[in-house]
Amino acid sequence: MALTDTACKNARCGEDRPYQRFSDAGGLYLEVTAAGSKLWRWKYRFNGKEKRLAIGMYPEISLAQARRARDDARDLLKAGTDPVQAKADRKLADRVKLENTFESVARAWYDHWKGSKSPRHADYVLRRLEADVFPELGRRPIADITAPQLLAVAKKIESRGAVDIAKRAWQTCGQIFRYGLAHGLLERNPATDVKPSDALKPRKKAHFARLDAKEMPELLRKIEAYAGTPVTRLSMKLMALTFVRTGELIGAHWDEFDLEKAKEWRIPAERMKMKTPHIVPLSKQAIEVLQTIHELRGLSGLLFPGERDHDKPMSNNTILAALKRMGYGGRMTGHGFRGVASTILHELGHRHDIIELQLAHQERDDVSAAYNFATYLPQRRKMMQAWADHLDMLRAGAKVIPFKAA
């Protein structure tokens, strides 16, 4: 006889019995224990063996719900699927889904990604995730995150005026989702559904402060007469002669230089923005500056060790502060030497591709990197010596007439 809601409510276990079963229909029954708990079960046979599927507790699962669950399980059985095994598979999937939160996958991606990055950059990326992204998305299953949810995180960062950080957060999240895709943890990358430019404010292109080419003679003379520390003066001279990035200059080690035979500075890939090696041919003037620096600070492995801690390079603000002291605050930066060099070298007729190579502007893939960093090296040597000679003429106040370089 089929059960009723009243019968379920009044069902009790008989005395001296651990449990008692009250049958409904089609193998469904309510199991009542001596302690008073009531559990819905469904009895069936699979591959010739009798099995029981636990459906849930009464009254949390009503009689009507239990019957629907029985019917669903019966459909699985007709399709050749064991309902008990299907339930176990769902539980496993749910547990995996909970474990594969955005934060857990992001940290796995980070451990994989950080190997080829500088410790400073890798630490910065992790701190930004911890500060801006994990509090919003960290506990969500990564497969459930949608583009609007990701956009909300970026908009929240943008709202405090950090437009660049918002776009970088979006890009980092996109890499994390790609990592999840590669490992079968999700089926779609929500970061590709919307472009940051579709919803975030456009970023104003930052231009480093730099002088006009006509102002270089006065700057060079002021550097020569700089009253600060000799090492700071020499760092500015070397910056002008080599026009490398400030970080590449202050982080230089003596073992990167060959002043005798090759007369070049080989900056390793890990210190370059493009993550490929870079060669800086050294003019006679640059070698003289380096020799003078060695006499002053040659005991350290670093070219420009810090004043207090000789195991760390000098501050990246050292050159900026010196320029400000000379009256160029807000008008010139260390990076500005690169822009001025590019302008003047083009005016002097040097080839654009050679200038760009020496500025390390060109993108390089893994296959061609070993070749590209030495491309046009003889021409670049001539250009760097011509540049140093040109700076000497500017400093001396000689009239310079641009000409087409050979």
Coordinates of C-alpha atoms in Angstrom, one line a residue:
M1 CA 0.0 0.0 0.0
A2 CA 1.5 3.4 -1.0
L3 CA 2.5 5.8 1.7
T4 CA 0.8 9.1 2.5
D5 CA 2.2 12.2 4.1
T6 CA 0.4 11.4 7.3
A7 CA 1.8 7.9 7.4
C8 CA 5.3 9.2 6.9
K9 CA 4.9 11.7 9.7
N10 CA 3.5 9.1 12.1
A11 CA 5.9 6.3 11.2
R12 CA 7.7 4.9 14.2
C13 CA 10.3 2.1 14.7
G14 CA 8.9 -0.9 16.6
E15 CA 10.3 -1.8 20.1
D16 CA 13.5 -3.8 20.3
R17 CA 14.2 -3.2 16.6
P18 CA 17.2 -1.1 15.2
Y19 CA 15.1 0.1 12.3
Q20 CA 11.8 -0.5 10.4
R21 CA 11.0 0.0 6.7
F22 CA 7.7 1.4 5.4
S23 CA 7.2 0.6 1.7
D24 CA 5.8 3.0 -0.9
A25 CA 5.8 1.7 -4.4
G26 CA 8.4 0.8 -7.1
G27 CA 11.1 -0.1 -4.6
L28 CA 10.9 3.2 -2.6
Y29 CA 10.7 2.9 1.1
L30 CA 11.1 5.0 4.3
E31 CA 13.6 3.6 6.8
V32 CA 12.9 4.7 10.4
T33 CA 15.6 4.0 13.0
A34 CA 15.1 3.5 16.8
A35 CA 16.6 7.0 17.3
G36 CA 13.8 8.4 15.2
S37 CA 15.6 9.4 12.1
K38 CA 13.8 8.8 8.8
L39 CA 15.7 8.1 5.5
W40 CA 14.3 7.6 2.0
R41 CA 15.9 4.7 0.1
W42 CA 15.2 3.1 -3.2
K43 CA 15.9 -0.6 -3.8
Y44 CA 16.8 -1.8 -7.3
R45 CA 19.0 -4.3 -9.1
F46 CA 21.9 -3.5 -11.3
N47 CA 23.9 -6.2 -13.2
G48 CA 22.0 -8.8 -11.2
K49 CA 22.9 -7.4 -7.8
E50 CA 20.5 -5.8 -5.3
K51 CA 21.5 -2.3 -4.4
R52 CA 20.0 0.6 -2.5
L53 CA 20.2 4.3 -3.3
A54 CA 20.0 6.8 -0.3
I55 CA 17.7 9.7 -1.4
G56 CA 17.6 11.9 1.6
M57 CA 16.1 12.5 5.1
Y58 CA 12.4 13.0 5.8
P59 CA 10.9 15.6 6.2
E60 CA 13.7 17.6 4.4
I61 CA 12.8 15.4 1.4
S62 CA 9.0 15.1 1.2
L63 CA 7.2 12.1 -0.1
A64 CA 6.6 13.8 -3.5
Q65 CA 10.3 14.7 -3.8
A66 CA 11.4 11.2 -2.9
R67 CA 9.1 9.7 -5.6
R68 CA 10.5 12.2 -8.2
A69 CA 14.0 11.2 -7.2
R70 CA 13.1 7.5 -7.5
D71 CA 11.7 8.1 -11.0
D72 CA 14.9 10.0 -12.1
A73 CA 17.0 7.2 -10.8
R74 CA 14.8 4.6 -12.6
D75 CA 15.4 6.5 -15.8
L76 CA 19.2 6.3 -15.2
L77 CA 18.9 2.6 -14.6
K78 CA 16.9 2.1 -17.9
A79 CA 19.7 4.0 -19.7
G80 CA 22.3 1.5 -18.3
T81 CA 23.7 3.7 -15.6
D82 CA 24.0 2.6 -12.0
P83 CA 22.2 5.4 -9.9
V84 CA 24.5 4.8 -6.9
Q85 CA 27.6 5.3 -9.0
A86 CA 26.1 8.3 -10.7
K87 CA 25.5 9.9 -7.3
A88 CA 29.1 9.2 -6.3
D89 CA 30.3 10.8 -9.5
R90 CA 28.2 13.9 -8.9
K91 CA 29.6 14.2 -5.3
L92 CA 33.1 13.9 -6.7
A93 CA 32.5 16.5 -9.4
D94 CA 31.0 18.9 -6.8
R95 CA 34.0 18.4 -4.5
V96 CA 36.5 19.0 -7.4
K97 CA 34.4 22.1 -8.3
L98 CA 34.7 23.4 -4.8
E99 CA 38.5 22.7 -4.7
N100 CA 39.1 24.4 -8.0
T101 CA 38.3 27.8 -6.8
F102 CA 39.7 30.8 -8.6
E103 CA 42.3 31.4 -5.9
S104 CA 43.5 27.7 -5.9
V105 CA 43.9 27.7 -9.7
A106 CA 45.5 31.1 -9.7
R107 CA 48.2 30.0 -7.2
A108 CA 48.9 26.9 -9.3
W109 CA 49.2 29.2 -12.4
Y110 CA 51.5 31.5 -10.4
D111 CA 53.8 28.7 -9.4
H112 CA 54.0 27.7 -13.1
W113 CA 54.4 31.2 -14.5
K114 CA 56.8 32.8 -12.1
G115 CA 59.8 30.7 -13.1
S116 CA 60.7 32.9 -16.1
K117 CA 60.0 36.2 -14.4
S118 CA 62.1 38.4 -12.1
P119 CA 61.3 37.9 -8.4
R120 CA 60.3 41.5 -8.1
H121 CA 57.8 41.4 -10.9
A122 CA 56.4 38.0 -9.8
D123 CA 55.9 39.3 -6.2
Y124 CA 54.1 42.4 -7.5
V125 CA 51.7 40.3 -9.6
L126 CA 50.9 38.0 -6.6
R127 CA 50.3 41.0 -4.3
R128 CA 47.9 42.6 -6.8
L129 CA 45.9 39.4 -7.0
E130 CA 45.8 39.1 -3.2
A131 CA 44.7 42.7 -2.8
D132 CA 42.3 43.2 -5.7
V133 CA 41.1 39.9 -7.1
F134 CA 41.1 37.1 -4.5
P135 CA 38.7 39.1 -2.1
E136 CA 36.1 39.2 -4.9
L137 CA 36.6 36.0 -6.9
G138 CA 39.0 33.9 -4.8
R139 CA 36.3 31.5 -3.3
R140 CA 34.3 31.1 -6.5
P141 CA 34.7 27.9 -8.6
I142 CA 36.7 29.0 -11.5
A143 CA 34.4 27.3 -14.0
D144 CA 31.4 29.4 -12.7
I145 CA 33.0 32.9 -13.1
T146 CA 31.4 35.0 -15.8
A147 CA 32.6 37.9 -17.8
P148 CA 30.4 40.4 -16.0
Q149 CA 31.8 39.2 -12.6
L150 CA 35.3 39.7 -13.9
L151 CA 34.4 43.1 -15.3
A152 CA 33.0 44.1 -11.9
V153 CA 36.4 43.4 -10.3
A154 CA 38.2 45.5 -12.9
K155 CA 35.6 48.4 -12.6
K156 CA 36.1 48.4 -8.8
I157 CA 39.9 48.8 -9.2
E158 CA 39.3 51.5 -11.9
S159 CA 37.0 53.4 -9.5
R160 CA 39.9 54.3 -7.3
G161 CA 41.7 55.8 -10.3
A162 CA 44.0 52.8 -11.0
V163 CA 43.2 52.3 -14.7
D164 CA 46.4 50.6 -15.5
I165 CA 46.2 48.2 -12.6
A166 CA 42.6 47.4 -13.6
K167 CA 43.7 46.4 -17.1
R168 CA 46.7 44.4 -15.8
A169 CA 44.4 42.6 -13.4
W170 CA 42.1 41.7 -16.4
Q171 CA 45.1 40.4 -18.4
T172 CA 46.5 38.4 -15.5
C173 CA 43.1 36.8 -14.9
G174 CA 43.0 36.0 -18.6
Q175 CA 46.2 34.0 -18.2
I176 CA 44.8 32.2 -15.2
F177 CA 41.7 31.2 -17.1
R178 CA 43.9 30.0 -20.0
Y179 CA 45.8 27.9 -17.5
G180 CA 42.5 26.4 -16.2
L181 CA 41.4 25.7 -19.8
A182 CA 44.7 23.8 -20.5
H183 CA 44.1 21.6 -17.4
G184 CA 40.5 20.9 -18.1
L185 CA 39.1 22.9 -15.2
L186 CA 36.7 25.1 -17.3
E187 CA 35.3 25.2 -20.8
R188 CA 35.5 28.9 -21.6
N189 CA 37.7 31.9 -20.8
P190 CA 35.4 34.7 -19.7
A191 CA 38.3 37.2 -20.1
T192 CA 38.0 36.8 -23.9
D193 CA 34.2 37.5 -24.0
V194 CA 34.7 41.2 -23.4
K195 CA 37.7 43.4 -24.2
P196 CA 38.9 45.8 -21.4
S197 CA 38.6 48.7 -23.9
D198 CA 34.8 47.9 -24.2
A199 CA 34.1 48.8 -20.6
L200 CA 37.1 50.4 -19.0
K201 CA 38.3 54.0 -19.4
P202 CA 40.9 54.5 -22.1
R203 CA 44.4 54.8 -20.7
K204 CA 46.2 58.0 -21.4
K205 CA 49.5 57.1 -23.0
A206 CA 52.3 58.1 -20.6
H207 CA 55.2 60.0 -22.1
F208 CA 58.4 60.2 -20.2
A209 CA 59.6 63.7 -19.7
R210 CA 62.5 64.5 -22.1
L211 CA 64.3 67.5 -23.5
D212 CA 64.4 68.7 -27.0
A213 CA 67.5 67.8 -29.0
K214 CA 68.6 71.4 -29.0
E215 CA 68.7 71.4 -25.1
M216 CA 71.2 68.5 -25.0
P217 CA 74.4 70.5 -25.1
E218 CA 73.5 72.4 -22.0
L219 CA 72.5 69.2 -20.2
L220 CA 75.7 67.5 -21.1
R221 CA 77.8 70.4 -19.8
K222 CA 75.8 70.4 -16.6
I223 CA 76.4 66.7 -16.1
E224 CA 80.1 67.2 -16.6
A225 CA 80.1 69.9 -13.9
Y226 CA 77.6 68.0 -11.6
A227 CA 78.5 68.8 -7.9
G228 CA 77.0 65.6 -6.5
T229 CA 78.8 62.3 -6.0
P230 CA 81.2 61.2 -8.8
V231 CA 79.4 57.9 -9.3
T232 CA 76.0 59.6 -9.9
R233 CA 77.7 61.9 -12.5
L234 CA 79.3 58.9 -14.2
S235 CA 76.0 57.0 -14.2
M236 CA 74.4 59.9 -16.1
K237 CA 77.2 60.0 -18.6
L238 CA 76.9 56.3 -19.2
M239 CA 73.2 56.6 -19.5
A240 CA 73.6 59.3 -22.2
L241 CA 76.3 57.2 -24.0
T242 CA 74.3 53.9 -24.0
F243 CA 70.7 55.0 -23.7
V244 CA 69.6 51.8 -22.0
R245 CA 66.7 51.7 -19.6
T246 CA 67.3 52.9 -16.1
G247 CA 66.7 49.5 -14.5
E248 CA 69.1 47.9 -17.0
L249 CA 71.8 50.5 -16.0
I250 CA 71.5 50.5 -12.2
G251 CA 71.3 46.7 -12.1
A252 CA 74.4 46.1 -14.2
H253 CA 77.1 43.6 -13.0
W254 CA 80.7 43.8 -13.9
D255 CA 80.7 40.3 -15.3
E256 CA 78.4 41.6 -18.1
F257 CA 81.1 43.8 -19.5
D258 CA 84.0 43.0 -21.8
L259 CA 86.2 46.1 -22.0
E260 CA 89.2 44.5 -23.6
K261 CA 88.4 42.2 -26.4
A262 CA 84.8 42.5 -27.6
K263 CA 84.3 46.0 -26.1
E264 CA 80.6 45.4 -25.4
W265 CA 78.1 45.1 -22.7
R266 CA 75.9 41.9 -22.8
I267 CA 72.8 42.4 -20.7
P268 CA 71.2 39.0 -19.8
A269 CA 67.7 38.1 -20.8
E270 CA 66.3 38.1 -17.2
R271 CA 67.2 41.8 -16.8
M272 CA 65.7 42.9 -20.1
K273 CA 62.1 44.1 -20.7
M274 CA 61.8 41.8 -23.7
K275 CA 63.3 38.9 -21.8
T276 CA 66.0 38.3 -24.5
P277 CA 69.7 39.1 -24.3
H278 CA 70.8 42.5 -25.5
I279 CA 74.2 43.7 -26.7
V280 CA 75.4 47.3 -26.1
P281 CA 78.5 48.1 -28.2
L282 CA 80.8 50.3 -26.1
S283 CA 82.3 53.4 -27.6
K284 CA 85.7 54.6 -26.5
Q285 CA 84.1 57.2 -24.3
A286 CA 81.8 54.6 -22.6
I287 CA 84.8 52.4 -21.8
E288 CA 86.6 55.4 -20.3
V289 CA 83.6 56.1 -18.1
L290 CA 83.4 52.4 -17.0
Q291 CA 87.1 52.3 -16.2
T292 CA 86.7 55.4 -14.0
I293 CA 83.7 53.8 -12.2
H294 CA 85.7 50.6 -11.6
E295 CA 88.4 52.6 -9.9
L296 CA 85.8 54.2 -7.6
R297 CA 83.5 51.2 -7.0
G298 CA 85.3 48.2 -8.4
L299 CA 85.2 46.1 -5.2
S300 CA 81.5 45.3 -5.6
G301 CA 80.1 42.9 -8.2
L302 CA 77.5 45.6 -9.1
L303 CA 78.4 48.5 -11.3
F304 CA 76.4 50.9 -9.1
P305 CA 76.0 49.5 -5.6
G306 CA 73.9 51.3 -3.1
E307 CA 75.5 53.7 -0.6
R308 CA 74.4 51.7 2.4
D309 CA 73.9 48.2 1.2
H310 CA 76.6 47.3 -1.4
D311 CA 74.8 44.0 -2.3
K312 CA 71.9 46.0 -3.8
P313 CA 72.0 48.4 -6.7
M314 CA 71.5 52.1 -6.1
S315 CA 68.0 53.5 -6.1
N316 CA 66.3 54.0 -9.5
N317 CA 65.5 57.5 -8.3
T318 CA 69.2 58.5 -8.1
I319 CA 69.4 59.7 -11.6
L320 CA 66.0 61.4 -11.4
A321 CA 67.0 63.3 -8.3
A322 CA 70.3 64.4 -9.9
L323 CA 68.5 65.7 -12.9
K324 CA 66.1 67.6 -10.6
R325 CA 69.0 69.0 -8.7
M326 CA 70.4 70.4 -12.0
G327 CA 67.1 72.1 -12.8
Y328 CA 65.5 69.5 -15.0
G329 CA 62.7 68.4 -12.6
G330 CA 59.7 67.4 -14.6
R331 CA 61.5 68.1 -17.8
M332 CA 63.9 65.1 -18.1
T333 CA 64.1 61.5 -16.8
G334 CA 66.6 58.7 -17.2
H335 CA 64.3 57.2 -19.8
G336 CA 64.3 60.5 -21.6
F337 CA 67.9 59.9 -22.8
R338 CA 66.4 57.1 -24.9
G339 CA 63.9 59.4 -26.6
V340 CA 66.5 62.1 -27.3
A341 CA 69.0 59.5 -28.7
S342 CA 66.3 58.1 -31.0
T343 CA 65.4 61.6 -32.3
I344 CA 69.0 62.8 -32.9
L345 CA 70.1 59.5 -34.4
H346 CA 67.3 59.6 -36.9
E347 CA 68.1 63.2 -37.7
L348 CA 71.7 62.2 -38.3
G349 CA 70.5 59.7 -40.9
H350 CA 71.0 56.4 -39.2
R351 CA 68.7 53.6 -40.2
H352 CA 65.5 53.2 -38.3
D353 CA 65.7 49.4 -37.9
I354 CA 69.3 49.7 -36.4
I355 CA 68.2 52.4 -34.0
E356 CA 65.2 50.3 -32.9
L357 CA 67.4 47.2 -32.4
Q358 CA 69.8 49.2 -30.2
L359 CA 66.9 50.6 -28.2
A360 CA 65.7 46.9 -27.7
H361 CA 62.3 47.9 -29.0
Q362 CA 61.7 45.0 -31.3
E363 CA 59.6 42.0 -30.2
R364 CA 61.5 38.7 -30.4
D365 CA 60.1 35.2 -30.3
D366 CA 61.9 32.2 -28.7
V367 CA 63.1 30.8 -32.0
S368 CA 64.6 34.0 -33.3
A369 CA 65.8 35.6 -30.1
A370 CA 69.3 34.1 -30.1
Y371 CA 69.8 35.5 -33.6
N372 CA 68.1 38.9 -33.3
F373 CA 70.0 40.3 -30.4
A374 CA 73.2 40.3 -32.5
T375 CA 71.6 41.5 -35.7
Y376 CA 73.4 44.4 -37.4
L377 CA 76.1 44.3 -34.7
P378 CA 78.9 45.8 -36.9
Q379 CA 76.5 48.7 -38.0
R380 CA 75.4 49.2 -34.4
R381 CA 79.1 49.5 -33.2
K382 CA 79.7 52.2 -35.8
M383 CA 76.5 54.0 -34.8
M384 CA 77.3 53.9 -31.0
Q385 CA 80.8 55.3 -31.6
A386 CA 79.3 58.0 -33.9
W387 CA 76.8 58.8 -31.2
A388 CA 79.5 59.2 -28.5
D389 CA 81.5 61.4 -30.8
H390 CA 78.4 63.5 -31.5
L391 CA 77.8 64.0 -27.8
D392 CA 81.4 65.2 -27.4
M393 CA 80.8 67.8 -30.1
L394 CA 77.5 68.9 -28.5
R395 CA 79.2 69.2 -25.1
A396 CA 82.0 71.3 -26.6
G397 CA 79.5 73.6 -28.3
A398 CA 80.6 72.7 -31.9
K399 CA 78.1 73.4 -34.7
V400 CA 76.7 70.1 -35.9
I401 CA 75.3 69.6 -39.4
P402 CA 73.1 66.5 -39.9
F403 CA 74.3 64.2 -42.7
K404 CA 73.1 61.0 -44.2
A405 CA 74.8 58.1 -42.4
A406 CA 76.6 55.6 -44.5

